[in-house]
PDB file of C-alpha atoms in Angstrom:
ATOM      1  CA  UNK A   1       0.000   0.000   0.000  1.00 76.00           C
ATOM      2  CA  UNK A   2       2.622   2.347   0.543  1.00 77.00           C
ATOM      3  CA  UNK A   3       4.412   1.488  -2.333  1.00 78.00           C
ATOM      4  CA  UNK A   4       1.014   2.286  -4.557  1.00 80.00           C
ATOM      5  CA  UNK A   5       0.533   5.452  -2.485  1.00 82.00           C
ATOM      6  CA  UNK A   6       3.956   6.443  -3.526  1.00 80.00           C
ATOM      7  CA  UNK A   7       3.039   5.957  -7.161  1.00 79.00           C
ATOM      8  CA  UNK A   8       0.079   8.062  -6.623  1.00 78.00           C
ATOM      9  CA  UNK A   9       1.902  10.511  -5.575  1.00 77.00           C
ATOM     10  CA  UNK A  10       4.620  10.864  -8.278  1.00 77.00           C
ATOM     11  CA  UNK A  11       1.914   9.937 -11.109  1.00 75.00           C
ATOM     12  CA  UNK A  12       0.122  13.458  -9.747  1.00 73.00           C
ATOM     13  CA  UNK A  13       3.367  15.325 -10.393  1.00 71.00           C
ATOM     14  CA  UNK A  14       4.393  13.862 -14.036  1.00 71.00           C
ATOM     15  CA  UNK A  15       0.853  14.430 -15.178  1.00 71.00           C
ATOM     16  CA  UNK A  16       0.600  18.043 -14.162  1.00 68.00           C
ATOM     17  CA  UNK A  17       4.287  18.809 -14.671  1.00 65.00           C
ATOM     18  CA  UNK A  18       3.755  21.362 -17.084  1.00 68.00           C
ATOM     19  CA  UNK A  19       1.487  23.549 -14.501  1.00 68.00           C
ATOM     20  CA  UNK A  20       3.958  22.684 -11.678  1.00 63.00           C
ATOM     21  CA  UNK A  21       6.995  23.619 -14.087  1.00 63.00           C
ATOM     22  CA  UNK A  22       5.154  26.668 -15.519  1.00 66.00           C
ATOM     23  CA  UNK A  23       5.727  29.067 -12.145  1.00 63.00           C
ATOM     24  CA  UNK A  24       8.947  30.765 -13.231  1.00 64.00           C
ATOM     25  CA  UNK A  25      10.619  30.605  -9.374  1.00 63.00           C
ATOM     26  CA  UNK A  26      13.891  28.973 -10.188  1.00 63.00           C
ATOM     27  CA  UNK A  27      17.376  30.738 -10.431  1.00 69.00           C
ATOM     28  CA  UNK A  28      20.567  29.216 -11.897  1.00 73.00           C
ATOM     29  CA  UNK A  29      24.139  30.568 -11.688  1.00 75.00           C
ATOM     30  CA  UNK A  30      26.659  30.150 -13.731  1.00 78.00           C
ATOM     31  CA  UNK A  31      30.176  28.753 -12.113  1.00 82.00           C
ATOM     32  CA  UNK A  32      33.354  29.073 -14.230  1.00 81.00           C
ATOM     33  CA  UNK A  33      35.419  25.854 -13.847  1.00 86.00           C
ATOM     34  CA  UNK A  34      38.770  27.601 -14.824  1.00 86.00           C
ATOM     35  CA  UNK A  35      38.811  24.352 -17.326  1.00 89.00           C
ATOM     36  CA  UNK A  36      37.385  21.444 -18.972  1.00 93.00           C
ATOM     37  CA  UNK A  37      35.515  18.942 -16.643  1.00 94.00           C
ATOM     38  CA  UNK A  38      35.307  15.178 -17.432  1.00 94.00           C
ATOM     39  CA  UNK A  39      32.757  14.197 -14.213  1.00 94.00           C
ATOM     40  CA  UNK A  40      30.958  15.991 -11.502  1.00 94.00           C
ATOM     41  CA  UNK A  41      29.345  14.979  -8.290  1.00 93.00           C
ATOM     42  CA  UNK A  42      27.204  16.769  -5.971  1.00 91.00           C
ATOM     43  CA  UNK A  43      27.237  15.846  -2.084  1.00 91.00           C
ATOM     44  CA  UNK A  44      24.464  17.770   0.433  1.00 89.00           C
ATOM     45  CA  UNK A  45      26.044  21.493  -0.372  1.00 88.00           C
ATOM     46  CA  UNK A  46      29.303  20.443  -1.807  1.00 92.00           C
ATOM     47  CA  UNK A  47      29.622  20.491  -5.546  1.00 93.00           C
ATOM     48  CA  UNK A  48      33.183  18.586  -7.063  1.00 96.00           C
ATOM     49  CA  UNK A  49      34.494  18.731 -10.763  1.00 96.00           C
ATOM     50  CA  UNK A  50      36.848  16.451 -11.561  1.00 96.00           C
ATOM     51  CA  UNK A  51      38.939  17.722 -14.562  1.00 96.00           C
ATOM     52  CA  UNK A  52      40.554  16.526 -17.539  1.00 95.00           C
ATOM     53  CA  UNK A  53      43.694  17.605 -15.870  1.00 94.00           C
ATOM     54  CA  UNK A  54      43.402  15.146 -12.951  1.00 95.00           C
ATOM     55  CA  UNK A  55      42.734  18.591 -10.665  1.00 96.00           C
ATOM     56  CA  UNK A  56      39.769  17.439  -8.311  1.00 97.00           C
ATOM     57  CA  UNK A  57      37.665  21.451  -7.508  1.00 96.00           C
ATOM     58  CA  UNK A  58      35.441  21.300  -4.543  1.00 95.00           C
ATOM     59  CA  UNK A  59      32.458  24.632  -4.288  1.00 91.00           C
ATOM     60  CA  UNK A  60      30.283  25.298  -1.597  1.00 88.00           C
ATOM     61  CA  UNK A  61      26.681  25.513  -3.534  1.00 84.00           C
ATOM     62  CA  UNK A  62      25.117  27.276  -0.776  1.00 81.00           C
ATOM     63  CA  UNK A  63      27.929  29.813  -0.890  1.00 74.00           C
ATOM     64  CA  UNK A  64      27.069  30.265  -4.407  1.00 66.00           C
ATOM     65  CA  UNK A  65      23.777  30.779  -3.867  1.00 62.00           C
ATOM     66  CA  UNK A  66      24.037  33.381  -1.622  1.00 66.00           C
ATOM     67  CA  UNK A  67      25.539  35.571  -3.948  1.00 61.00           C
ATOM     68  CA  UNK A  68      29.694  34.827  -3.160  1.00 58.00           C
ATOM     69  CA  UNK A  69      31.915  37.436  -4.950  1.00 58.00           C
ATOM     70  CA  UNK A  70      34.456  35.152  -6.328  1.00 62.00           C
ATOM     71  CA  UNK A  71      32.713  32.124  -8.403  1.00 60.00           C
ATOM     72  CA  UNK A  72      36.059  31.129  -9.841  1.00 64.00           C
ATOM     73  CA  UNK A  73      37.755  30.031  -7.010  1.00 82.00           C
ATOM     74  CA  UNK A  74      36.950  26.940  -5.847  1.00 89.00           C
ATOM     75  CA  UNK A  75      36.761  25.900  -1.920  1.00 90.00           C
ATOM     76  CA  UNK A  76      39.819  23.243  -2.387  1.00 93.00           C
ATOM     77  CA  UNK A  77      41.880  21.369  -4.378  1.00 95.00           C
ATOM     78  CA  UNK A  78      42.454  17.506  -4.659  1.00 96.00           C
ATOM     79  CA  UNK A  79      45.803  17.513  -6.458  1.00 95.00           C
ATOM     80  CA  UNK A  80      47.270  14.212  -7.571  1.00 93.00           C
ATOM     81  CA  UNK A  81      45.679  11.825 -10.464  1.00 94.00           C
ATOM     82  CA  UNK A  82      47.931  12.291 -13.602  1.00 93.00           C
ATOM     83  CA  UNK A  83      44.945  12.031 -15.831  1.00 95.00           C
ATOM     84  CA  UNK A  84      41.572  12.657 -16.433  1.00 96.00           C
ATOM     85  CA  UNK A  85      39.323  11.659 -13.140  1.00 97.00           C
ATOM     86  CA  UNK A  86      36.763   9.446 -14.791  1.00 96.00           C
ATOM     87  CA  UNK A  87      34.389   9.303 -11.307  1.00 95.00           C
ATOM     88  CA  UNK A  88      33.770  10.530  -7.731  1.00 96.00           C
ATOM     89  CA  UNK A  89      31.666   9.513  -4.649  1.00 96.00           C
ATOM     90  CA  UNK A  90      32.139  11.496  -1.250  1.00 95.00           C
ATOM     91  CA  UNK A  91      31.243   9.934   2.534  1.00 90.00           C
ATOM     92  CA  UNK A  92      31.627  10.810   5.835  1.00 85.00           C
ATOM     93  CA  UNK A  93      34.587  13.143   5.201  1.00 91.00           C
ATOM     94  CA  UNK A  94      35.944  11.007   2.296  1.00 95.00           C
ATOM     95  CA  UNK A  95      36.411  11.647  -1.154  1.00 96.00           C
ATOM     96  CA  UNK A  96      37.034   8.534  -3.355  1.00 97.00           C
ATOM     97  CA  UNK A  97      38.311   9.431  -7.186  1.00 97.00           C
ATOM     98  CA  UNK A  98      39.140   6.944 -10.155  1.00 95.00           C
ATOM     99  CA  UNK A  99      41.118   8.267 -12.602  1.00 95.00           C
ATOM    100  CA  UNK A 100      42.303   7.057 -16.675  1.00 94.00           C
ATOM    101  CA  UNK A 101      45.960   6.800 -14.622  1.00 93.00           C
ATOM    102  CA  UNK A 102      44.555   3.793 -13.488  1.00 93.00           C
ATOM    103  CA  UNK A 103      44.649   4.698  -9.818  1.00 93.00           C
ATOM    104  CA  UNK A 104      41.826   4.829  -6.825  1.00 94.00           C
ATOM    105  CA  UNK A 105      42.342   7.486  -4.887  1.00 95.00           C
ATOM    106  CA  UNK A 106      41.209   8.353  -1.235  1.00 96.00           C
ATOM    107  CA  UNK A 107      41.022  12.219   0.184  1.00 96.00           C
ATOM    108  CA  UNK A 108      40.225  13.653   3.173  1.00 95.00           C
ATOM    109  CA  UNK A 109      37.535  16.571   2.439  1.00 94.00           C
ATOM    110  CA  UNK A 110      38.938  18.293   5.592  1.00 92.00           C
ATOM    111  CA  UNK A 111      42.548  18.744   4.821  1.00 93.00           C
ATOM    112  CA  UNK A 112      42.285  18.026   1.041  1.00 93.00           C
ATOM    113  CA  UNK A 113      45.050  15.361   1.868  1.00 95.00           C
ATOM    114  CA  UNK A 114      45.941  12.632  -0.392  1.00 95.00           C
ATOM    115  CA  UNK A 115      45.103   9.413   1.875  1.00 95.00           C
ATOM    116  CA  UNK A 116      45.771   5.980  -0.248  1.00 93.00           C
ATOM    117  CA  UNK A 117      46.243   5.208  -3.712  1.00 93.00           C
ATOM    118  CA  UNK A 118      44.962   2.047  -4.718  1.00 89.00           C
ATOM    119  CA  UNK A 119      46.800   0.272  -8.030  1.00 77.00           C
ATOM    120  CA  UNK A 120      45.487  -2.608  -8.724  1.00 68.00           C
ATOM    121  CA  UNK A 121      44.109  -2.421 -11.960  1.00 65.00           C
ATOM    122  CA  UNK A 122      46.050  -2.624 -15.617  1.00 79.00           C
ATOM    123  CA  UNK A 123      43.098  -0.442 -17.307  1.00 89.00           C
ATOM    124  CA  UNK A 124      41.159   2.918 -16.511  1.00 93.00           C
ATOM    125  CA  UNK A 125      39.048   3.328 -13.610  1.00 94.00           C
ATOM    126  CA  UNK A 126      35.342   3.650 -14.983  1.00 93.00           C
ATOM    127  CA  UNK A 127      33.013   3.754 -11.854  1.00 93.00           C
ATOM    128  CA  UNK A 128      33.825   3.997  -7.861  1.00 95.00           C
ATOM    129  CA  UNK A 129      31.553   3.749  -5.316  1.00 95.00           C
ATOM    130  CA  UNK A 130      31.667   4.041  -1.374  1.00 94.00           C
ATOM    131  CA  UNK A 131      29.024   2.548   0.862  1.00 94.00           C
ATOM    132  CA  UNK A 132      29.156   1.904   4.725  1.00 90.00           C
ATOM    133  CA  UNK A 133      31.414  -0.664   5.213  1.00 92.00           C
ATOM    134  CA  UNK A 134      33.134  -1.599   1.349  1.00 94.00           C
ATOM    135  CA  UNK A 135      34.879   0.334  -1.498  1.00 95.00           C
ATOM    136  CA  UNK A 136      33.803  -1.051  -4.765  1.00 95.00           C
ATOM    137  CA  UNK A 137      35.248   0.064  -7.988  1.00 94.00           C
ATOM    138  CA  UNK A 138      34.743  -1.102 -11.769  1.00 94.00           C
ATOM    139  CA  UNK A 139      37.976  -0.923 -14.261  1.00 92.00           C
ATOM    140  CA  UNK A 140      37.259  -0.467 -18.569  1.00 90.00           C
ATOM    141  CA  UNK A 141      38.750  -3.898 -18.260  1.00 89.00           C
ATOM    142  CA  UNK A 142      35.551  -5.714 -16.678  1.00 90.00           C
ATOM    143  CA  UNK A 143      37.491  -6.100 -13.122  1.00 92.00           C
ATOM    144  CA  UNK A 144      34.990  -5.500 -10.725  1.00 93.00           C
ATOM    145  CA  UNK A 145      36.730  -5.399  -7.261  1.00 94.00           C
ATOM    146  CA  UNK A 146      34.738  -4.543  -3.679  1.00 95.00           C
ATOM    147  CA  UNK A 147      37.320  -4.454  -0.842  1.00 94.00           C
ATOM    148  CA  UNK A 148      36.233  -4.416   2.817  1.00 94.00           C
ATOM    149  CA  UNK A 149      36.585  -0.642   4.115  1.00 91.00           C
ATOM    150  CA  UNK A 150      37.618   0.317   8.244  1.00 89.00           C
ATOM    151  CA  UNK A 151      38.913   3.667   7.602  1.00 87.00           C
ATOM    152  CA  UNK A 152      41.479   4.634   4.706  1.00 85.00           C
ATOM    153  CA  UNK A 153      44.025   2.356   6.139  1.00 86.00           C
ATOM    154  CA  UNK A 154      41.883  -0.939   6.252  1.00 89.00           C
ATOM    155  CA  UNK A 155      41.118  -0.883   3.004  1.00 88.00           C
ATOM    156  CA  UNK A 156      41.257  -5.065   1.942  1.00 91.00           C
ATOM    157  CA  UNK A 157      40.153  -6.438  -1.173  1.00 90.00           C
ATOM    158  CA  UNK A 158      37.383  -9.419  -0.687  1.00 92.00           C
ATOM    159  CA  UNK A 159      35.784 -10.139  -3.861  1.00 93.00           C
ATOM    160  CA  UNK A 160      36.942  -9.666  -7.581  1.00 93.00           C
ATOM    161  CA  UNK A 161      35.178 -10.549 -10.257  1.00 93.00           C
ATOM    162  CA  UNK A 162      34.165  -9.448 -13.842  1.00 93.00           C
ATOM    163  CA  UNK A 163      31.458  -7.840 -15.518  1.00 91.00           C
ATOM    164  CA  UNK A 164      31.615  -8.013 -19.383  1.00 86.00           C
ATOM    165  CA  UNK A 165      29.290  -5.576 -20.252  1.00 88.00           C
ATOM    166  CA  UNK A 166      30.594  -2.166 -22.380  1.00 86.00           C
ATOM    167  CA  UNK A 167      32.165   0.865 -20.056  1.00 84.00           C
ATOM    168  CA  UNK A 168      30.866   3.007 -23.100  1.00 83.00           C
ATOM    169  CA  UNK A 169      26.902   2.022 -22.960  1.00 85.00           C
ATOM    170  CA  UNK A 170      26.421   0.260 -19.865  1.00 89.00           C
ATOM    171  CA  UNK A 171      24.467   2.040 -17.430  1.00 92.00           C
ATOM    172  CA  UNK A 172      25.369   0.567 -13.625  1.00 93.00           C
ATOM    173  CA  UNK A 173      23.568   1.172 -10.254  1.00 94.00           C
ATOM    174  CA  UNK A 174      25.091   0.386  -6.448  1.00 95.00           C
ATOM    175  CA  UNK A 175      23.383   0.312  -3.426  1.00 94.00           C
ATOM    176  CA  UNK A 176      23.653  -1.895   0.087  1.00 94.00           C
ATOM    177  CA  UNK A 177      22.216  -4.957  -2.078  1.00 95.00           C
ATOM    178  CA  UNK A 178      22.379  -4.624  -5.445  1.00 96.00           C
ATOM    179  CA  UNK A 179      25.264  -3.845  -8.202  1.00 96.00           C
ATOM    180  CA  UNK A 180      22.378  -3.540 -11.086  1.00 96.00           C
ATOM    181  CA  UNK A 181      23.439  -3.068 -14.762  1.00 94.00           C
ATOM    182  CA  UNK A 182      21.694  -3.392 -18.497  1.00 91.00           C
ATOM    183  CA  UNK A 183      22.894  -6.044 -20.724  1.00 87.00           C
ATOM    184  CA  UNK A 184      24.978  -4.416 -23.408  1.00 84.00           C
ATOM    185  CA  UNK A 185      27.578  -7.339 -24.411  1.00 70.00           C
ATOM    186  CA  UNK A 186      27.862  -7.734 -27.942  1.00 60.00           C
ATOM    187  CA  UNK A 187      26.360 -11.131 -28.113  1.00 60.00           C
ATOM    188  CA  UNK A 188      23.701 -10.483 -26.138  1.00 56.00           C
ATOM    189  CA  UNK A 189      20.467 -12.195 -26.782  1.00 57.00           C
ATOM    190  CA  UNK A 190      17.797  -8.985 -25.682  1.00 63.00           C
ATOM    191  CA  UNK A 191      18.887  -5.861 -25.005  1.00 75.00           C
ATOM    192  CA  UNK A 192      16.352  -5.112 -22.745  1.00 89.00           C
ATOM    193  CA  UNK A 193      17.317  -7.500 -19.732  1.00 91.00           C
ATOM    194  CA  UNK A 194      18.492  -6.091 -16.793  1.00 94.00           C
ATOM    195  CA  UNK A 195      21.618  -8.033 -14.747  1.00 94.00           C
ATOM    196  CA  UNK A 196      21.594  -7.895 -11.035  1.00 96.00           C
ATOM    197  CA  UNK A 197      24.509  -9.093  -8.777  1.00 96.00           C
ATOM    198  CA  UNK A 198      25.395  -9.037  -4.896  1.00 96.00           C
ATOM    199  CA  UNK A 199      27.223  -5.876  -4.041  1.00 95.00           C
ATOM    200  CA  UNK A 200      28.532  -8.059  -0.735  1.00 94.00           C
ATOM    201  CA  UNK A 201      30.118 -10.897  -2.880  1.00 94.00           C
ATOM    202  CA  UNK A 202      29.327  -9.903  -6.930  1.00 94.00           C
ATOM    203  CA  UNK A 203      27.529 -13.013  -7.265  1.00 95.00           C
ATOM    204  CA  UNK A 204      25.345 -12.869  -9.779  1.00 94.00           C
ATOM    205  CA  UNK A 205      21.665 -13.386  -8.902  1.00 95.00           C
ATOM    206  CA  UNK A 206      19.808 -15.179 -11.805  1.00 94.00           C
ATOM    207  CA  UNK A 207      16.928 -15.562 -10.032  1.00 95.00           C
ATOM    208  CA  UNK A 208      16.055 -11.449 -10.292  1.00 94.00           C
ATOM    209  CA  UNK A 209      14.406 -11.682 -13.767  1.00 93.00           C
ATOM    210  CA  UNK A 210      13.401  -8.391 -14.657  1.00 94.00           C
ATOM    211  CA  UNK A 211      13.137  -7.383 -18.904  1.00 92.00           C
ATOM    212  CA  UNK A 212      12.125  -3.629 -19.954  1.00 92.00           C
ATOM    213  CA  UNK A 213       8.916  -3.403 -22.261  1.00 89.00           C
ATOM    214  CA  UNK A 214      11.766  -1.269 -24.227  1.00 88.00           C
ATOM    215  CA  UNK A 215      15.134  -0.644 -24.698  1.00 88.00           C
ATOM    216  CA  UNK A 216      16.808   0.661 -21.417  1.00 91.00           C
ATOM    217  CA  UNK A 217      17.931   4.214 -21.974  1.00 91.00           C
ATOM    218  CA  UNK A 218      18.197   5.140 -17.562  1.00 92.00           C
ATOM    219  CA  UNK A 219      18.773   3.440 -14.388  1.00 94.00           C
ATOM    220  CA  UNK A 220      18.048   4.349 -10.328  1.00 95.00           C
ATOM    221  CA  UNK A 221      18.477   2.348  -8.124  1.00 95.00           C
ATOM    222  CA  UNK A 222      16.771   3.756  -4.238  1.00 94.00           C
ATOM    223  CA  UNK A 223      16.677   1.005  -1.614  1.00 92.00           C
ATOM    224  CA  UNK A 224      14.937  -2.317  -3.240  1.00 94.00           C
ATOM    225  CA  UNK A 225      13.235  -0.166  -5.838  1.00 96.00           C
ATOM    226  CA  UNK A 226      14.434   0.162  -9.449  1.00 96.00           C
ATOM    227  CA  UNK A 227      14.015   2.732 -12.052  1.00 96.00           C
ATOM    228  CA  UNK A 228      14.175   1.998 -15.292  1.00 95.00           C
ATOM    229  CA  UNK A 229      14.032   4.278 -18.741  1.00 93.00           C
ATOM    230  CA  UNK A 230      12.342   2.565 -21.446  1.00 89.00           C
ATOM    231  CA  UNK A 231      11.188   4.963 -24.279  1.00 86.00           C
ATOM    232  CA  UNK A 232       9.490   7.963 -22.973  1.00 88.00           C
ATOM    233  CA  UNK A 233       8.084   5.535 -19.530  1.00 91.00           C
ATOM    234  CA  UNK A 234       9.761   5.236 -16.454  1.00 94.00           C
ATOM    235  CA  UNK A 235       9.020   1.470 -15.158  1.00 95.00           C
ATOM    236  CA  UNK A 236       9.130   1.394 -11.223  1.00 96.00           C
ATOM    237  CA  UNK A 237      10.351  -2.334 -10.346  1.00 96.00           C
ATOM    238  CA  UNK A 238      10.774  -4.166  -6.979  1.00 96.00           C
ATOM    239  CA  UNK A 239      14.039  -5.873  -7.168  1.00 95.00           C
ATOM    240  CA  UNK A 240      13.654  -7.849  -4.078  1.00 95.00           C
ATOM    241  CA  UNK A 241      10.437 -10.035  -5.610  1.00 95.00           C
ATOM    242  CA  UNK A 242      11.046  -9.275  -9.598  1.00 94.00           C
ATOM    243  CA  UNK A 243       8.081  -7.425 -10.178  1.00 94.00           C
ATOM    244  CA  UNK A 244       6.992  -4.469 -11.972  1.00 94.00           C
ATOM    245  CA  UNK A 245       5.169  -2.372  -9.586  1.00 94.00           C
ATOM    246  CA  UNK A 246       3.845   0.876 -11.727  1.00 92.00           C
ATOM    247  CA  UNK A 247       4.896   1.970 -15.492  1.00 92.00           C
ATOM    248  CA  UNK A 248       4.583   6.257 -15.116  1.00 90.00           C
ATOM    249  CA  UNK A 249       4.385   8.317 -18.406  1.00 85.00           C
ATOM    250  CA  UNK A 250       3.937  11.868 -18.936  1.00 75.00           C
ATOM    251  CA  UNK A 251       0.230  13.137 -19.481  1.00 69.00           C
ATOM    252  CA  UNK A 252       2.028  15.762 -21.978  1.00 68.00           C
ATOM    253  CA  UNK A 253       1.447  14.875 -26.093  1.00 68.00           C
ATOM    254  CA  UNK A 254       4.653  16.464 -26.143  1.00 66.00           C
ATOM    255  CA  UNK A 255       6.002  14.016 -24.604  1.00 66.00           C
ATOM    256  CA  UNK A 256       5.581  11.065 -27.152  1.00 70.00           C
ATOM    257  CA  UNK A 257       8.943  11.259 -28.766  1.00 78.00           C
ATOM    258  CA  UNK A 258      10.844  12.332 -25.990  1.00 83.00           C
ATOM    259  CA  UNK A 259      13.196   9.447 -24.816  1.00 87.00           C
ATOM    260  CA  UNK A 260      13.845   9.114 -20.761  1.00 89.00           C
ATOM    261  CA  UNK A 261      17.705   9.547 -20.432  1.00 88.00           C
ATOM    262  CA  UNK A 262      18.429  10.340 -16.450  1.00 89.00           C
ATOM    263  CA  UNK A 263      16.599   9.598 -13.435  1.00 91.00           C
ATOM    264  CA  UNK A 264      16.828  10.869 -10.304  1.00 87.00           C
ATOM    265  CA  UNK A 265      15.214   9.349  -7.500  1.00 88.00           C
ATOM    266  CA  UNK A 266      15.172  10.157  -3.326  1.00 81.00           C
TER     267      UNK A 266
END
């Protein structure tokens, strides 16, 4: 019931968007980068860039907001990949950054220290992610690696493992539970299937059968619920039992052609 209710709720708001989205109350500001980007994340206030330099830039958004003088001068500094940084995640004080130098690195947000490299990988880092208690990261090659975390210097590696699917199309998801990706290997029989593995051990779990009606042009991923793309629908799946729960499409005639391409979900 609460997942329906939930539904309800978010079928109200895509169906009236254009009437929500019509009030002209939102502000933008423009922030120079002092260079070309390749990735940006945005923690709670904090706003990073990594750049095509291997610079890291950290802003205070709020600061921003508020009308700060200076909009070219970043907060801090993460100085040390010797190539492009490819991805970022931020916890608890930590910045983790992979890099085309091959390298994981691990910062301290506080000092803008340079905490551990990790090189363990013969190809480009393509995806890092930190969660409460493991560091997982995915390489160009297909390595998949989750090592246990206890603070920057108890950082063990406990499962490795491979996931053939192409760095340049594959969309990926991690949570707690899941590591959750679409099916983009070469051979592949249907596009449209979605591959879920442990993000504890990277064992793959067969038994989570879940196809899109379309192909899969987005992924979220929020707790056991999944989000997936498909045309200009958004299909709301529960991971946990394999089941689509709600398909949600714009009430806009506009919208027909329009193909979903991010989703953002809290």
């Amino acid at each position: 019931m609460e997942s329906d209710a939930s539904c309800k709720r978010v079928m109200q708001i895509v169906t009236n968007y254009e009437t929500i989205y019509s009030v002209n109350n939102l502000t933008s500001i423009k922030l120079m980068a002092g260079g070309l980007f390749s990735c940006l994340h945005l923690h709670h206030n904090l706003l990073f860039a990594g750049m095509l330099d291997g610079l890291i830039k950290m802003w205070d958004v709020t600061s921003l907001a508020q009308g700060a003088s200076d909009l070219r001068r970043p907060l801090k500094l993460f100085e040390g990949h010797e190539e492009s940084v490819t991805c970022l995640d931020v916890t608890a004080g930590i910045l983790v950054t992979g890099s085309l130098d091959r390298s994981v690195r691990v910062w301290s947000l506080e000092s803008s220290s340079l905490l551990r490299v990790l090189r363990r990988e013969g190809s480009p880092i393509h995806c890092v992610k930190m969660l409460s208690d493991r560091l997982l990261w995915w390489s160009r090659s297909g390595a998949f690696n989750i090592s246990t975390w206890k603070g920057h210097t108890k950082v063990e590696a406990a499962f490795k493992f491979n996931i053939n699917e192409d760095p340049n199309t594959c969309l990926m998801c991690i949570n707690e539970h899941y590591i959750v990706t679409n099916q983009t290997e070469q051979n592949a029989f249907n596009t449209r299937d979605v591959v879920v593995y442990s993000s504890a051990t990277g064992m793959r779990l067969f038994e989570k059968d879940i196809c899109s009606s379309k192909d899969i042009t987005g992924l979220s991923l929020e707790g056991h619920l999944l989000f997936i793309g498909s045309g200009n629908t958004i299909e709301v799946w529960d991971i946990n039992i394999s089941s689509c729960l709600a398909i949600i499409q714009s009430g806009s005639q506009m919208s027909s052609n329009t193909t979903v391409k991010d989703i953002c979900v809290s």
